[in-house]
Amino acid sequence: MALVAAATAYAAFTAAGIAGTSGTFATGTASDVKTRQCTGGDGKAFTITDAKFAGTVSVGSPAIPELSGPATFRIKTTADDASHLGVVEGSFKVKDDDTEFHGRFVGTLDGSGKFSGFLTGDAHKGSKANVAGTLSGTFVANTGFGAPGASLGTASSSTTQAVIVGPVCKKAPKPKPNPPAPHNKRADVHGTITALVTSPSVSITVTGKGPNSATCVGDSSSPSTAGFAVNDKVRMKCEQISNVWTLRELKKDNHH
């Protein structure tokens, strides 16, 4: 597996105090790469890449075994498609083991791919060492840290040292659903047929007690008025369609 590297400068906190150190983070071929693109609120296009890398961590003096070895990296990159400015956030584990040296780093990318960041990590066994320091080099989202790395503990003067990151790729608001169609008004009248016209179109008036009465017309879906006459006791149901009360049900009501 071909590996490429980024140089780092650390301060290692050990049982004996604080010691300066240096080391190299190397990433190999990326796996499980997931990329998505979206547009921010200001109309700028962004690419977000999540990738897993296998590689190595090698820390120099003082020699602390658990700070070096094969490692796994998970790195997320968010970059502006136009300027290529970006933010890199990552985590690492030596030997893919939480008890070995592990930690996180975050940094910025300039338009040419130069990375400048800071790393913190610790080892839970053995030395119980904590590590903090700068991490710099070149970086590409889907291939990782590139050679030849960067100067020890400092960043190139052309490297972007800080960026302002606003909301990126906000979820588009869900479109509001169309309001449900209003239900047609309905009338239910118990009473006596006081008017009935069957030709050329149907019209029927039913009058109940008090002001409870309705006049409805027939359409192709209305029940037949055959067998009904004025003074019949009925129950009539009507529906208001386009402001016209339309007959929907007509039954004799001998118990009225």
XYZ file of C-alpha atoms in Angstrom:
256
model
C 0.000 0.000 0.000
C 1.491 3.316 -1.028
C 1.465 5.860 1.784
C 1.723 9.624 1.717
C 2.465 11.730 4.750
C 1.897 14.949 6.681
C 4.433 16.189 9.225
C 3.301 17.107 12.718
C 4.781 18.799 15.744
C 3.655 17.689 19.171
C 4.070 18.459 22.819
C 3.796 15.119 24.582
C 2.622 15.186 28.194
C 4.162 12.254 30.053
C 4.634 11.173 33.641
C 8.038 12.894 33.528
C 6.669 16.248 32.377
C 6.349 17.874 28.958
C 8.635 16.948 26.078
C 8.760 18.282 22.558
C 8.359 15.668 19.845
C 7.593 15.217 16.185
C 5.964 12.633 14.042
C 4.270 11.705 10.823
C 0.706 10.836 9.945
C 0.497 8.810 6.749
C -2.683 7.902 4.908
C -3.035 5.180 2.306
C -5.809 4.457 -0.134
C -9.211 5.799 0.859
C -12.147 3.487 1.396
C -15.823 4.011 2.112
C -15.726 7.422 0.403
C -19.030 9.294 0.485
C -19.401 12.578 -1.378
C -22.345 14.917 -1.653
C -22.787 18.343 -3.181
C -25.177 21.067 -2.244
C -25.781 24.798 -2.404
C -25.607 27.046 0.633
C -27.938 29.858 1.533
C -25.734 32.369 -0.329
C -25.902 30.344 -3.547
C -22.347 28.970 -3.283
C -21.747 25.323 -4.176
C -20.024 23.054 -1.656
C -18.674 19.514 -1.717
C -18.702 17.448 1.472
C -16.581 14.293 1.551
C -16.437 11.623 4.260
C -13.705 9.010 3.870
C -11.959 6.261 5.810
C -8.219 5.717 5.429
C -5.777 3.062 6.578
C -2.288 4.352 7.323
C 0.362 4.753 9.991
C 1.243 7.083 12.848
C 4.892 7.425 13.740
C 5.946 9.530 16.727
C 9.628 10.195 17.445
C 11.430 10.906 20.678
C 10.638 10.340 23.457
C 10.000 6.770 22.348
C 6.527 5.785 23.540
C 5.440 2.548 21.851
C 1.702 3.068 21.991
C 1.995 6.385 20.089
C 3.100 4.681 16.869
C 1.768 1.945 14.633
C -0.796 1.172 11.973
C -3.779 3.478 12.227
C -7.221 4.158 10.868
C -8.476 7.630 9.989
C -11.956 9.004 9.419
C -11.879 12.430 7.786
C -14.633 14.841 6.753
C -13.874 17.669 4.325
C -16.146 20.595 3.520
C -14.903 22.743 0.638
C -16.164 25.656 -1.424
C -16.253 24.515 -5.065
C -15.183 27.927 -6.375
C -12.450 29.088 -3.968
C -11.514 25.582 -2.721
C -11.242 26.979 0.798
C -12.334 24.361 3.248
C -12.401 22.785 6.666
C -11.012 19.339 7.485
C -12.177 17.429 10.578
C -10.772 14.024 11.422
C -10.237 11.321 13.979
C -7.594 8.598 14.242
C -6.874 5.418 16.173
C -3.552 3.598 16.354
C -4.180 -0.129 15.866
C -7.886 0.804 15.663
C -7.957 0.478 19.444
C -9.452 2.992 21.886
C -6.824 2.076 24.494
C -3.958 2.972 22.138
C -3.102 6.453 20.904
C -6.196 8.106 19.461
C -7.598 11.589 19.035
C -8.970 14.260 16.736
C -7.732 17.063 14.527
C -9.282 20.021 12.744
C -7.789 22.468 10.283
C -8.231 24.682 7.258
C -7.537 24.205 3.553
C -6.381 27.018 1.301
C -7.141 27.215 -2.400
C -4.087 25.136 -3.331
C -4.775 22.272 -0.917
C -2.418 23.295 1.878
C -3.676 22.114 5.242
C -3.020 23.800 8.589
C -4.548 22.422 11.751
C -4.241 21.317 15.345
C -4.339 17.867 16.876
C -5.103 16.491 20.316
C -4.830 12.866 21.377
C -4.101 10.552 24.247
C -3.191 6.982 25.098
C -5.184 5.241 27.808
C -2.630 2.590 28.646
C 1.084 2.491 29.262
C 2.419 6.041 29.362
C -1.019 7.683 29.721
C 0.447 10.337 27.447
C -1.495 13.300 26.125
C -0.445 14.917 22.876
C -1.226 18.371 21.518
C 0.301 20.158 18.570
C 0.103 21.563 15.074
C -0.668 19.359 12.097
C 0.117 20.633 8.625
C 0.738 19.427 5.125
C -1.213 19.060 1.911
C -4.540 17.320 1.758
C -7.048 16.079 -0.821
C -10.468 14.940 0.338
C -10.509 11.508 -1.319
C -6.772 10.691 -1.193
C -5.739 12.089 2.192
C -2.486 13.721 3.293
C 0.014 14.291 0.516
C 3.775 14.297 0.279
C 6.141 15.962 1.088
C 4.281 17.087 4.196
C 4.898 20.394 5.905
C 7.396 22.189 8.121
C 7.602 21.022 11.714
C 5.109 22.776 13.910
C 4.601 25.739 11.598
C 2.503 26.403 8.548
C 3.515 27.940 5.262
C 2.873 31.666 5.130
C 0.548 31.064 2.182
C -1.615 28.644 4.116
C -5.019 29.926 5.199
C -4.871 30.157 8.982
C -8.543 30.851 9.626
C -11.831 30.683 7.785
C -15.335 31.755 8.676
C -17.825 28.937 8.228
C -21.497 29.765 8.033
C -24.368 27.327 7.648
C -23.395 25.011 4.811
C -25.903 22.997 2.845
C -28.891 23.788 4.951
C -31.757 21.469 4.342
C -34.193 22.952 1.916
C -37.484 23.716 3.604
C -40.075 21.129 2.892
C -42.724 22.440 0.563
C -45.962 23.093 2.319
C -48.584 20.553 1.328
C -51.517 21.828 -0.600
C -54.383 22.557 1.714
C -57.095 19.926 1.549
C -59.993 20.709 -0.675
C -62.814 22.209 1.342
C -65.657 19.853 2.088
C -68.948 20.695 0.491
C -71.649 21.815 2.896
C -74.410 19.317 3.587
C -77.995 19.660 4.744
C -80.159 17.003 6.390
C -83.863 17.874 6.592
C -86.743 15.899 8.094
C -90.131 17.213 7.076
C -92.859 17.389 4.490
C -92.503 17.827 0.744
C -94.078 21.227 0.069
C -93.028 21.575 -3.583
C -91.932 19.047 -6.178
C -90.995 19.745 -9.810
C -89.867 16.832 -11.964
C -89.678 18.385 -15.443
C -87.688 19.674 -17.198
C -85.418 19.383 -14.155
C -85.950 18.161 -10.633
C -86.526 20.599 -7.784
C -87.842 19.589 -4.390
C -88.612 21.576 -1.260
C -88.906 19.926 2.149
C -90.160 21.921 5.090
C -89.628 20.833 8.661
C -90.600 22.334 11.954
C -89.712 25.979 12.478
C -87.362 27.490 9.885
C -85.872 24.098 9.012
C -86.495 23.786 5.267
C -84.494 23.335 2.086
C -84.938 23.395 -1.671
C -82.639 21.147 -3.648
C -82.231 20.392 -7.341
C -81.421 17.110 -9.001
C -78.406 16.182 -11.109
C -77.210 12.964 -12.757
C -76.139 11.560 -9.364
C -79.339 12.421 -7.517
C -81.830 9.726 -6.495
C -85.109 9.416 -8.394
C -88.121 11.340 -7.127
C -90.525 8.803 -8.649
C -93.021 7.625 -6.041
C -92.810 10.871 -4.042
C -95.524 13.536 -3.889
C -96.319 16.762 -2.110
C -97.266 16.198 1.571
C -95.106 13.039 1.840
C -93.093 12.834 5.035
C -89.450 12.421 4.031
C -85.844 12.723 5.046
C -83.826 14.607 2.467
C -80.042 15.072 2.310
C -78.473 17.663 0.028
C -74.933 18.785 -0.810
C -73.895 22.306 -1.787
C -71.982 22.081 -5.087
C -70.837 25.370 -6.673
C -73.300 27.200 -4.432
C -76.186 25.025 -5.620
C -77.940 22.716 -3.158
C -78.072 19.354 -4.895
C -80.208 16.345 -3.918
C -78.185 13.398 -2.627
C -80.645 11.254 -0.661
C -84.428 11.059 -0.407
C -86.323 8.587 1.763
C -89.847 8.386 3.042
C -90.031 8.952 6.765
C -93.153 7.270 8.051
C -92.031 7.771 11.668
C -91.721 11.530 11.361
